mmCIF file of C-alpha atoms and ligand atoms in Angstrom:
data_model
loop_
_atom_site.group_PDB
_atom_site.id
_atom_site.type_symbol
_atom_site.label_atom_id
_atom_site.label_comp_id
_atom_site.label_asym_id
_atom_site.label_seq_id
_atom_site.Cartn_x
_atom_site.Cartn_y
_atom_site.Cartn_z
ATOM 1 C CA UNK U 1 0.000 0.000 0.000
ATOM 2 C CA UNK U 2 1.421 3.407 -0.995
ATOM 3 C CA UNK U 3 1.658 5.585 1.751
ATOM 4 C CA UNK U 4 1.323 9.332 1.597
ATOM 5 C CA UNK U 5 2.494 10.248 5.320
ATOM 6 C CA UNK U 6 6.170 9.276 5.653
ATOM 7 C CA UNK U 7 5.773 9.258 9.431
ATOM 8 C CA UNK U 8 3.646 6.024 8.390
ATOM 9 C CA UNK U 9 5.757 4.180 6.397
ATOM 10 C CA UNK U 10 7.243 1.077 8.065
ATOM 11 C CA UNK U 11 11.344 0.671 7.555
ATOM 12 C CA UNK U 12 11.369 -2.777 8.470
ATOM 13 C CA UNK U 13 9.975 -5.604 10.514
ATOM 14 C CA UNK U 14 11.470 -5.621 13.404
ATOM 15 C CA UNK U 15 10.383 -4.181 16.747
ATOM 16 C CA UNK U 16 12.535 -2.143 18.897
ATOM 17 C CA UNK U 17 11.482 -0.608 22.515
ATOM 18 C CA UNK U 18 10.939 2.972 21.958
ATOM 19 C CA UNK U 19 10.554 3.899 25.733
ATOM 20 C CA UNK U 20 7.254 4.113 27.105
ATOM 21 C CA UNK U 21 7.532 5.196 30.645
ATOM 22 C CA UNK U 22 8.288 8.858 29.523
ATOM 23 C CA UNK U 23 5.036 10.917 28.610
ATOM 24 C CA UNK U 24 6.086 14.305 28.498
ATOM 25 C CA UNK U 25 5.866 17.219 26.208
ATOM 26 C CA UNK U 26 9.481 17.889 26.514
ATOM 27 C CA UNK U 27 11.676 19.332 23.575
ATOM 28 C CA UNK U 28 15.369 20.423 24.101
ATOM 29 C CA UNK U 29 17.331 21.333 20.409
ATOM 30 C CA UNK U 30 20.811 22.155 20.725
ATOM 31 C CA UNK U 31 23.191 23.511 18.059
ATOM 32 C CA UNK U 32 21.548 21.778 15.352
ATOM 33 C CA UNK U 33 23.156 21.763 11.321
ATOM 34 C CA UNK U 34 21.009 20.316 8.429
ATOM 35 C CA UNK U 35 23.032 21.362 4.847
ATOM 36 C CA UNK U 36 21.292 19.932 1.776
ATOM 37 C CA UNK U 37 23.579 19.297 -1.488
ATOM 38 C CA UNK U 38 21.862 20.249 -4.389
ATOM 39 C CA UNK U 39 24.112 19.227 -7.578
ATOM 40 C CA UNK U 40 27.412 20.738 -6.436
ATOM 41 C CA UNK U 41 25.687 23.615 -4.235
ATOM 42 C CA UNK U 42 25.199 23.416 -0.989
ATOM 43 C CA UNK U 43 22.206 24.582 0.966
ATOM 44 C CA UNK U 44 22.641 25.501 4.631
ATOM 45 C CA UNK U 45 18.827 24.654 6.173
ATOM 46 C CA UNK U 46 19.560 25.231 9.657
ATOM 47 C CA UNK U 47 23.335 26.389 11.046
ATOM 48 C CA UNK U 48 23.020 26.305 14.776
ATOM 49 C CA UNK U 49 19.857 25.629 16.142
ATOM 50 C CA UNK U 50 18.534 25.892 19.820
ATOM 51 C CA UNK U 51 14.953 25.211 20.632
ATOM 52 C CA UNK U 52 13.786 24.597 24.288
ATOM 53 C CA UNK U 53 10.402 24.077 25.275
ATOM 54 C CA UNK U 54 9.863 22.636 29.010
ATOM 55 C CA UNK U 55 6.163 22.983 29.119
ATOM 56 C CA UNK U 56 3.264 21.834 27.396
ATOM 57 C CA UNK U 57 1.301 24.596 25.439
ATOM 58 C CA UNK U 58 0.429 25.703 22.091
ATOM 59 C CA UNK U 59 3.694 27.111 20.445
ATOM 60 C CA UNK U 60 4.447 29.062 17.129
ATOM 61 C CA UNK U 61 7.374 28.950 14.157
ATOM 62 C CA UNK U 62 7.264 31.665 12.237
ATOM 63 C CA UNK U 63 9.716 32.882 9.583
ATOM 64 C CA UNK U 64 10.148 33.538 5.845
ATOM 65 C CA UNK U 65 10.044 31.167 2.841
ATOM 66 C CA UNK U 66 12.853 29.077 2.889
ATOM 67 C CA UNK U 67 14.435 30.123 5.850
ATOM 68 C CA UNK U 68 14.332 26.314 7.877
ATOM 69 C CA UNK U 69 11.122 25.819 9.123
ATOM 70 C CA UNK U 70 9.796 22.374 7.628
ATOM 71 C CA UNK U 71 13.538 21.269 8.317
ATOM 72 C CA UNK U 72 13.385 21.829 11.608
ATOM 73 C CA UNK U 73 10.257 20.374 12.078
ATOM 74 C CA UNK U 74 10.925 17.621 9.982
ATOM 75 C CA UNK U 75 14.252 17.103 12.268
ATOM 76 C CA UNK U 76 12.334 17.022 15.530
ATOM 77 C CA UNK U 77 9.755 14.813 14.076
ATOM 78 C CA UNK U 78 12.197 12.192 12.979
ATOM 79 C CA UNK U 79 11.422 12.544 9.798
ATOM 80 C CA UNK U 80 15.277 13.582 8.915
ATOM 81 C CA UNK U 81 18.341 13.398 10.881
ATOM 82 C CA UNK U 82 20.626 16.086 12.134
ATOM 83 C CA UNK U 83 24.435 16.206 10.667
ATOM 84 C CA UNK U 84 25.227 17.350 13.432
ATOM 85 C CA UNK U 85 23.425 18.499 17.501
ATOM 86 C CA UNK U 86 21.378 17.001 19.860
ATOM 87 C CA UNK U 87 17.252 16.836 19.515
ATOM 88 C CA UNK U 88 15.113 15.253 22.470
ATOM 89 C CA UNK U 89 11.686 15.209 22.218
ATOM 90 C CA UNK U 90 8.982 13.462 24.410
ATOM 91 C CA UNK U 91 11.778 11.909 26.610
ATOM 92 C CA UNK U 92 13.629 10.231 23.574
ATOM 93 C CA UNK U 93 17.117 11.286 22.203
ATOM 94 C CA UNK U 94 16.171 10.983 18.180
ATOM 95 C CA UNK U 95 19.554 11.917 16.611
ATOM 96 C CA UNK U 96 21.079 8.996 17.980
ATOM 97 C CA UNK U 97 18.191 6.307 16.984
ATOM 98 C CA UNK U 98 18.257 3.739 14.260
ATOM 99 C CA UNK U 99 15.434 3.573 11.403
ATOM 100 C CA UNK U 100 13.543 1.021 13.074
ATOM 101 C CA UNK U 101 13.580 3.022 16.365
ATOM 102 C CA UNK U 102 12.598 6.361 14.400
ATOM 103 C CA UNK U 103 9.750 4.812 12.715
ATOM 104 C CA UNK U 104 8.420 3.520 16.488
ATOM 105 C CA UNK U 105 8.656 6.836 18.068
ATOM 106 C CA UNK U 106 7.201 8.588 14.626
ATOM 107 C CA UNK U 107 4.116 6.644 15.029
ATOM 108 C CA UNK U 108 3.571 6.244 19.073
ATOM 109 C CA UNK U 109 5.273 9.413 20.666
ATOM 110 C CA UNK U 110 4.213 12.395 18.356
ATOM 111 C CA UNK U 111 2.008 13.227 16.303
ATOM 112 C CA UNK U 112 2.432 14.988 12.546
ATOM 113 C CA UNK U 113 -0.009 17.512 10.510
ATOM 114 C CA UNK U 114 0.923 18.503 7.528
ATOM 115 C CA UNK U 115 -0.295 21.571 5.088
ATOM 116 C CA UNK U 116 -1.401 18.465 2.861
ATOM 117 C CA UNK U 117 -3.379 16.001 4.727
ATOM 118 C CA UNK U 118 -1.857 12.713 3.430
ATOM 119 C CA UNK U 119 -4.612 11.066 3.986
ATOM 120 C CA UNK U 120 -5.477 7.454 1.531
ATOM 121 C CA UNK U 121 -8.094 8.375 -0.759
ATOM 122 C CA UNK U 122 -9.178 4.947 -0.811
ATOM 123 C CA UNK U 123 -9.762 4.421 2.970
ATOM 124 C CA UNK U 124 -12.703 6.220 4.874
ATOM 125 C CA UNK U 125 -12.200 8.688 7.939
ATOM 126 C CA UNK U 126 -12.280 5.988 10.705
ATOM 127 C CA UNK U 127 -9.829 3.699 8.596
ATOM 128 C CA UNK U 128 -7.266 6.985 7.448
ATOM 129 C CA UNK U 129 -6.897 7.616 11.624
ATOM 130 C CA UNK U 130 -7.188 4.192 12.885
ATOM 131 C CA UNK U 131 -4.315 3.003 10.273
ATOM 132 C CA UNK U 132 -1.272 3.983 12.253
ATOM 133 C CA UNK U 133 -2.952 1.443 14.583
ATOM 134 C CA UNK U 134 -3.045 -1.311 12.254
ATOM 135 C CA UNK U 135 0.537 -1.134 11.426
ATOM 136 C CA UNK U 136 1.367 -0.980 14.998
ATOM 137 C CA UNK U 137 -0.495 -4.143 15.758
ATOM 138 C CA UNK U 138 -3.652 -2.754 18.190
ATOM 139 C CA UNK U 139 -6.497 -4.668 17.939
ATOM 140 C CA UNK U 140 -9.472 -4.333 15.590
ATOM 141 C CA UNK U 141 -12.071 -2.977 18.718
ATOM 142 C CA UNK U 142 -9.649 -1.334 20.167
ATOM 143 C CA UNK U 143 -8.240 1.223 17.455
ATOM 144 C CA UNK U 144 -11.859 1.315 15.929
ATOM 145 C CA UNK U 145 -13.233 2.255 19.108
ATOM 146 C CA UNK U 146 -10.210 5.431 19.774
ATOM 147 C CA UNK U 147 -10.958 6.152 16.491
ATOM 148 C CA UNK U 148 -14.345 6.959 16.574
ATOM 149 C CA UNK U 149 -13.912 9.003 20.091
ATOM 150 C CA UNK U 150 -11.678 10.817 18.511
ATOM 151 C CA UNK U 151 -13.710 11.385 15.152
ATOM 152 C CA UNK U 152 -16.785 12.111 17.565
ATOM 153 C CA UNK U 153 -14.313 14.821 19.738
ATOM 154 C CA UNK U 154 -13.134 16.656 16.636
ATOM 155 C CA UNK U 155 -16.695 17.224 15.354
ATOM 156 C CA UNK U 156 -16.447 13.965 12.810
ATOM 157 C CA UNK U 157 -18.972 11.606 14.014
ATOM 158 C CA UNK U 158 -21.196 11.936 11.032
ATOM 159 C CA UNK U 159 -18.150 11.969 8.995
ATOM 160 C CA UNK U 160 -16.428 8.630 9.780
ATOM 161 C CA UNK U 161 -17.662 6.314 6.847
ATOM 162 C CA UNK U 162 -16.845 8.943 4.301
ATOM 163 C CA UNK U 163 -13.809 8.985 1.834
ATOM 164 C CA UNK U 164 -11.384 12.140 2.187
ATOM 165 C CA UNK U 165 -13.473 13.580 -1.509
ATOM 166 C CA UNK U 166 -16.460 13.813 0.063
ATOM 167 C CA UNK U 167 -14.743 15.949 3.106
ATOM 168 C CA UNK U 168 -14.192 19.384 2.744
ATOM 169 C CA UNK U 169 -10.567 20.563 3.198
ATOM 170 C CA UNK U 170 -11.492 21.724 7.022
ATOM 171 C CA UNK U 171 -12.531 18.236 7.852
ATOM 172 C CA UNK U 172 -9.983 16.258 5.892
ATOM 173 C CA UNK U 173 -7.726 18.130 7.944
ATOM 174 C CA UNK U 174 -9.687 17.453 11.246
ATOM 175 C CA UNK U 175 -9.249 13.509 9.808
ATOM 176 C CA UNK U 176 -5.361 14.025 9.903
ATOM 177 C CA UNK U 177 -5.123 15.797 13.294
ATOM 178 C CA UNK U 178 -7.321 12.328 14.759
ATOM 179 C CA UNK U 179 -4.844 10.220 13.288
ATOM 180 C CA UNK U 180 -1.809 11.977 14.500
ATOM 181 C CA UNK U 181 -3.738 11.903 18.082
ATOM 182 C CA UNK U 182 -4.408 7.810 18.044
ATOM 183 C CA UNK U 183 -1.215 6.854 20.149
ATOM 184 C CA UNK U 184 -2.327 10.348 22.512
ATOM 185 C CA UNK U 185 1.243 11.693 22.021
ATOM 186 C CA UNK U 186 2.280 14.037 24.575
ATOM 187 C CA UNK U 187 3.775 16.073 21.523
ATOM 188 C CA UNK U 188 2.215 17.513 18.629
ATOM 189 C CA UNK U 189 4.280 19.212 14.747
ATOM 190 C CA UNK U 190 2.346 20.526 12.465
ATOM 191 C CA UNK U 191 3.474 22.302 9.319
ATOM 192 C CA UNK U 192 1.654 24.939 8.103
ATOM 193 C CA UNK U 193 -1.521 22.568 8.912
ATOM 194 C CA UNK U 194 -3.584 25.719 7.705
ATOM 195 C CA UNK U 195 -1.997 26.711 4.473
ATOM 196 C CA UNK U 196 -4.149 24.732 2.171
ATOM 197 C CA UNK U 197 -7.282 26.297 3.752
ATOM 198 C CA UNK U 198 -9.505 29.726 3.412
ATOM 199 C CA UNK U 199 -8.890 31.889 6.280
ATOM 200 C CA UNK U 200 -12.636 31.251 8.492
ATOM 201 C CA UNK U 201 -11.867 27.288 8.161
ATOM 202 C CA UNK U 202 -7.892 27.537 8.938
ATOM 203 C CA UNK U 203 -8.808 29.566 12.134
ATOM 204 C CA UNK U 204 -10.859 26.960 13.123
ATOM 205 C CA UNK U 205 -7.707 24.192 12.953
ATOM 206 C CA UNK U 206 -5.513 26.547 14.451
ATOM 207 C CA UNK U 207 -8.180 27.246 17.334
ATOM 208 C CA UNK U 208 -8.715 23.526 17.767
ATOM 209 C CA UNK U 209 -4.593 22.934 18.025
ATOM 210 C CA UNK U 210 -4.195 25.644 20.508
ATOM 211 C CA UNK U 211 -7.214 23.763 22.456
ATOM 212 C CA UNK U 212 -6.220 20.536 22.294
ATOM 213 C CA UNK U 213 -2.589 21.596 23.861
ATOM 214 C CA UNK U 214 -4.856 22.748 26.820
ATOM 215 C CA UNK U 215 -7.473 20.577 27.297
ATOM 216 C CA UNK U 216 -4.553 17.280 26.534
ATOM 217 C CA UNK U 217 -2.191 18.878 28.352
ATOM 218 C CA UNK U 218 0.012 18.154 25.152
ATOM 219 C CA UNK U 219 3.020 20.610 23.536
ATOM 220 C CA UNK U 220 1.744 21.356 19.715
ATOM 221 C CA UNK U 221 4.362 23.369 17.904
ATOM 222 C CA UNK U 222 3.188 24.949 14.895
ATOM 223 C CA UNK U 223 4.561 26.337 11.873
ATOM 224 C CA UNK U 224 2.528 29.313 10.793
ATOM 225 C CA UNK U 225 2.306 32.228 8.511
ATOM 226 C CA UNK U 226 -0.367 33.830 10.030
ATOM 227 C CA UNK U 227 0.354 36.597 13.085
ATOM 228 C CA UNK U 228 -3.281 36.256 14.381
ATOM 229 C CA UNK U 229 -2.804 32.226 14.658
ATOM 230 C CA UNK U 230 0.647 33.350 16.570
ATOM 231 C CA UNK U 231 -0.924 35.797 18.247
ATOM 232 C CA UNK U 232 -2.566 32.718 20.693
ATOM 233 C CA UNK U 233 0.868 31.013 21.045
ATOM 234 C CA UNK U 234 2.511 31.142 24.242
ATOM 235 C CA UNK U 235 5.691 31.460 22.561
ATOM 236 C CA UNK U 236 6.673 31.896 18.986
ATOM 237 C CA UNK U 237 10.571 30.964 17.904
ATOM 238 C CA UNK U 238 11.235 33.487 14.950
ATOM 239 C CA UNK U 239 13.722 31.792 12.280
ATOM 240 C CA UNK U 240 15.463 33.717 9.287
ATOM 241 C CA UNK U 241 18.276 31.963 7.154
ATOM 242 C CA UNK U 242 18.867 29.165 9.477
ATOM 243 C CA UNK U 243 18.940 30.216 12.763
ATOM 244 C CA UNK U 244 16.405 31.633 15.160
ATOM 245 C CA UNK U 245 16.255 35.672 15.000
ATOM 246 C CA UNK U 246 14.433 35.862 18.091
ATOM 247 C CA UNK U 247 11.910 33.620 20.823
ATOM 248 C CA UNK U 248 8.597 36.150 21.560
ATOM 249 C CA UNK U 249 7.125 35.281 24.693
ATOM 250 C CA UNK U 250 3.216 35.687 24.291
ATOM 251 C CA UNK U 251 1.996 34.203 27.335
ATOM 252 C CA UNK U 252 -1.334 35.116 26.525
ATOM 253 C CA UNK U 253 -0.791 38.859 27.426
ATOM 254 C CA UNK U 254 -3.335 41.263 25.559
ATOM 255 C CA UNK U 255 -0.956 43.469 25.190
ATOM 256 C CA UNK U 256 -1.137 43.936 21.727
ATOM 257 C CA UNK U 257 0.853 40.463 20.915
ATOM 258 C CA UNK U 258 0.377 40.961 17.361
ATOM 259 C CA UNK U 259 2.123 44.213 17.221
ATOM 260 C CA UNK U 260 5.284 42.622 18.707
ATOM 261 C CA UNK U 261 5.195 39.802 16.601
ATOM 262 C CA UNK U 262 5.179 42.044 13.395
ATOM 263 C CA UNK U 263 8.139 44.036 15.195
ATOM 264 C CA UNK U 264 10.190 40.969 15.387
ATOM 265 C CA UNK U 265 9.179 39.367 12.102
ATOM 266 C CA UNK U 266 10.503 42.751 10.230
ATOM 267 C CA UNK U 267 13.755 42.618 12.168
ATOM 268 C CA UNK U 268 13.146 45.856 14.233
HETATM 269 N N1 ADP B 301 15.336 17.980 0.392
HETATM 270 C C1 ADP B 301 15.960 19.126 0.122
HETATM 271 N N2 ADP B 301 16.982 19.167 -0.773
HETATM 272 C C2 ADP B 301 17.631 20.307 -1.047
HETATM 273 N N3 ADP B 301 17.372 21.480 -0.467
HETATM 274 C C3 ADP B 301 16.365 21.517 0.434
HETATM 275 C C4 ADP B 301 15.619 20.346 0.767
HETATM 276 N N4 ADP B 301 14.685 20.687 1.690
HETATM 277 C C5 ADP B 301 14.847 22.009 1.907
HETATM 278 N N5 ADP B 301 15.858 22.506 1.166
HETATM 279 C C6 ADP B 301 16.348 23.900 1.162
HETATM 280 O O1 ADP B 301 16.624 24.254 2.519
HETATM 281 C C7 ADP B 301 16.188 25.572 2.788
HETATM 282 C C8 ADP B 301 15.155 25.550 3.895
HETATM 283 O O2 ADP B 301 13.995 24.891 3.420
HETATM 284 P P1 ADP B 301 12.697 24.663 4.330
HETATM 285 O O3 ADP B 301 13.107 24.082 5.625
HETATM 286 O O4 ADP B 301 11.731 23.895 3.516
HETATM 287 O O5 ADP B 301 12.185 26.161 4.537
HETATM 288 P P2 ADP B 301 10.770 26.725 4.998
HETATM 289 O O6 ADP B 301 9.935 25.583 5.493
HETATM 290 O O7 ADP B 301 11.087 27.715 6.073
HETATM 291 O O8 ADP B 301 10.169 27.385 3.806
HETATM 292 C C9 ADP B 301 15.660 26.126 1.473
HETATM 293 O O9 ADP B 301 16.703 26.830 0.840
HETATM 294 C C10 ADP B 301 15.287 24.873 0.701
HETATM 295 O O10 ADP B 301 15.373 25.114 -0.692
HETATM 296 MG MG1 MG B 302 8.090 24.862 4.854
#
């Protein structure tokens, strides 16, 4: 079966302990490269990265085109490995595990949104979110019956027999953020999980990420062009050519957050 969400792909058979006995939302990044070669050029993603987040909350990257974000987030999702730097997420070092290990802690300690849904146009609602089960080996009642709580929490209930074309982008998106909760990670990446969407409907995913960081005590950490979605982030990590510019400490203060933002993001 072609898979559309690398964080579901299976590397192999075999079945390494990805420790369970730490649930917390946990993130520590220190002096992380990533250099792409394209041809004979080299690309410097990220030169010296450090990212710490100790609390659970709803958390923002913001920063232009091009200047690291999916990297980053692709790094701490164990999608990609560091050349070189540390990354600990959830209570798991992930620069120094194997494939097998990565694809473990992919699928039960985080969870991954992406701008496109990656969800199997050939499998209904309930079977798109319950599929990270299957390959992990939970039983039938079991993974159908998370499933459909989850479906039935995010406003899906009616929605769980249908096929991602007859969901509108909003939901199919809603789909994807109920399959990246099925293992209830303690951390949540998504990439610009609102990019693909008009702004009313995008508000509402970003809205239901900031709630489910509060109301699952989880640590979502969001890439986002938007300064009202950032706006409602405790903190947002600003990143230009590699390397963070500046951390803006919202804290939910009304004191004009959005103004700050837009201070930082033009480099005043
Ligand atoms: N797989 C890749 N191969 C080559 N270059 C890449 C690859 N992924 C990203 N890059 C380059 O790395 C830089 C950062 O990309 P990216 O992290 O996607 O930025 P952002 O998400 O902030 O737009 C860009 O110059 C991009 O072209
Ligand atoms: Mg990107």
């Amino acid at each position: 079966m072609e898979l559309g969400n690398p964080a579901l792909a299976r590397t192999d058979n075999s079945e390494p302990q990805v420790r369970q006995d730490e649930v917390c939302g946990l993130i520590r990044v220190a002096e992380v490269t990533k250099t792409y070669l394209m041809g004979k050029r080299r690309v410097e993603a990220l030169r010296g990265v450090d990212l710490r987040i100790s609390e659970p909350g709803f958390y923002g990257i913001m920063g232009p085109s091009g200047s690291g974000k999916s990297t980053l987030l692709h790094l701490m999702a164990g999608l990609d490995r560091p050349d070189t730097g540390t990354i600990e997420v959830a209570g798991s070092r992930i620069d120094s595990m194997n494939e097998s290990e990565l694809t473990l802690f992919r699928r039960r300690k985080i969870g991954i949104v992406f701008q496109q849904y990656n969800l199997i146009s050939t499998l209904n609602a309930l079977d798109n979110v319950t599929l990270p089960g299957m390959l992990d080996g939970m039983r039938p009642g079991e993974r159908n019956e998370r499933g459909l709580r989850l479906l039935k929490s995010l406003g899906l209930a009616e929605r769980a027999t249908h096929r991602p074309d007859a969901l509108s982008g909003g939901e199919q998106q809603r789909v994807a953020i109920a399959r990246a909760l099925l293992f209830e990670p303690a951390v949540l990446f998504a990439d610009e999980p609102t990019g693909n969407l008009d702004s009313a409907t995008g508000q509402q995913v970003w809205r239901l990420l900031k709630q489910l960081a509060h109301d699952r005590r989880m640590t979502v950490v969001m890439v986002t062009h938007e300064p009202s979605a950032a706006a409602h982030c405790r903190r947002v990590f600003v990143i230009r050519d590699g390397v963070f510019q500046s951390t803006v400490e919202m804290n939910g203060s009304t004191d004009a957050p959005e103004l700050a933002l837009g201070a930082q993001l033009a480099g005043r």
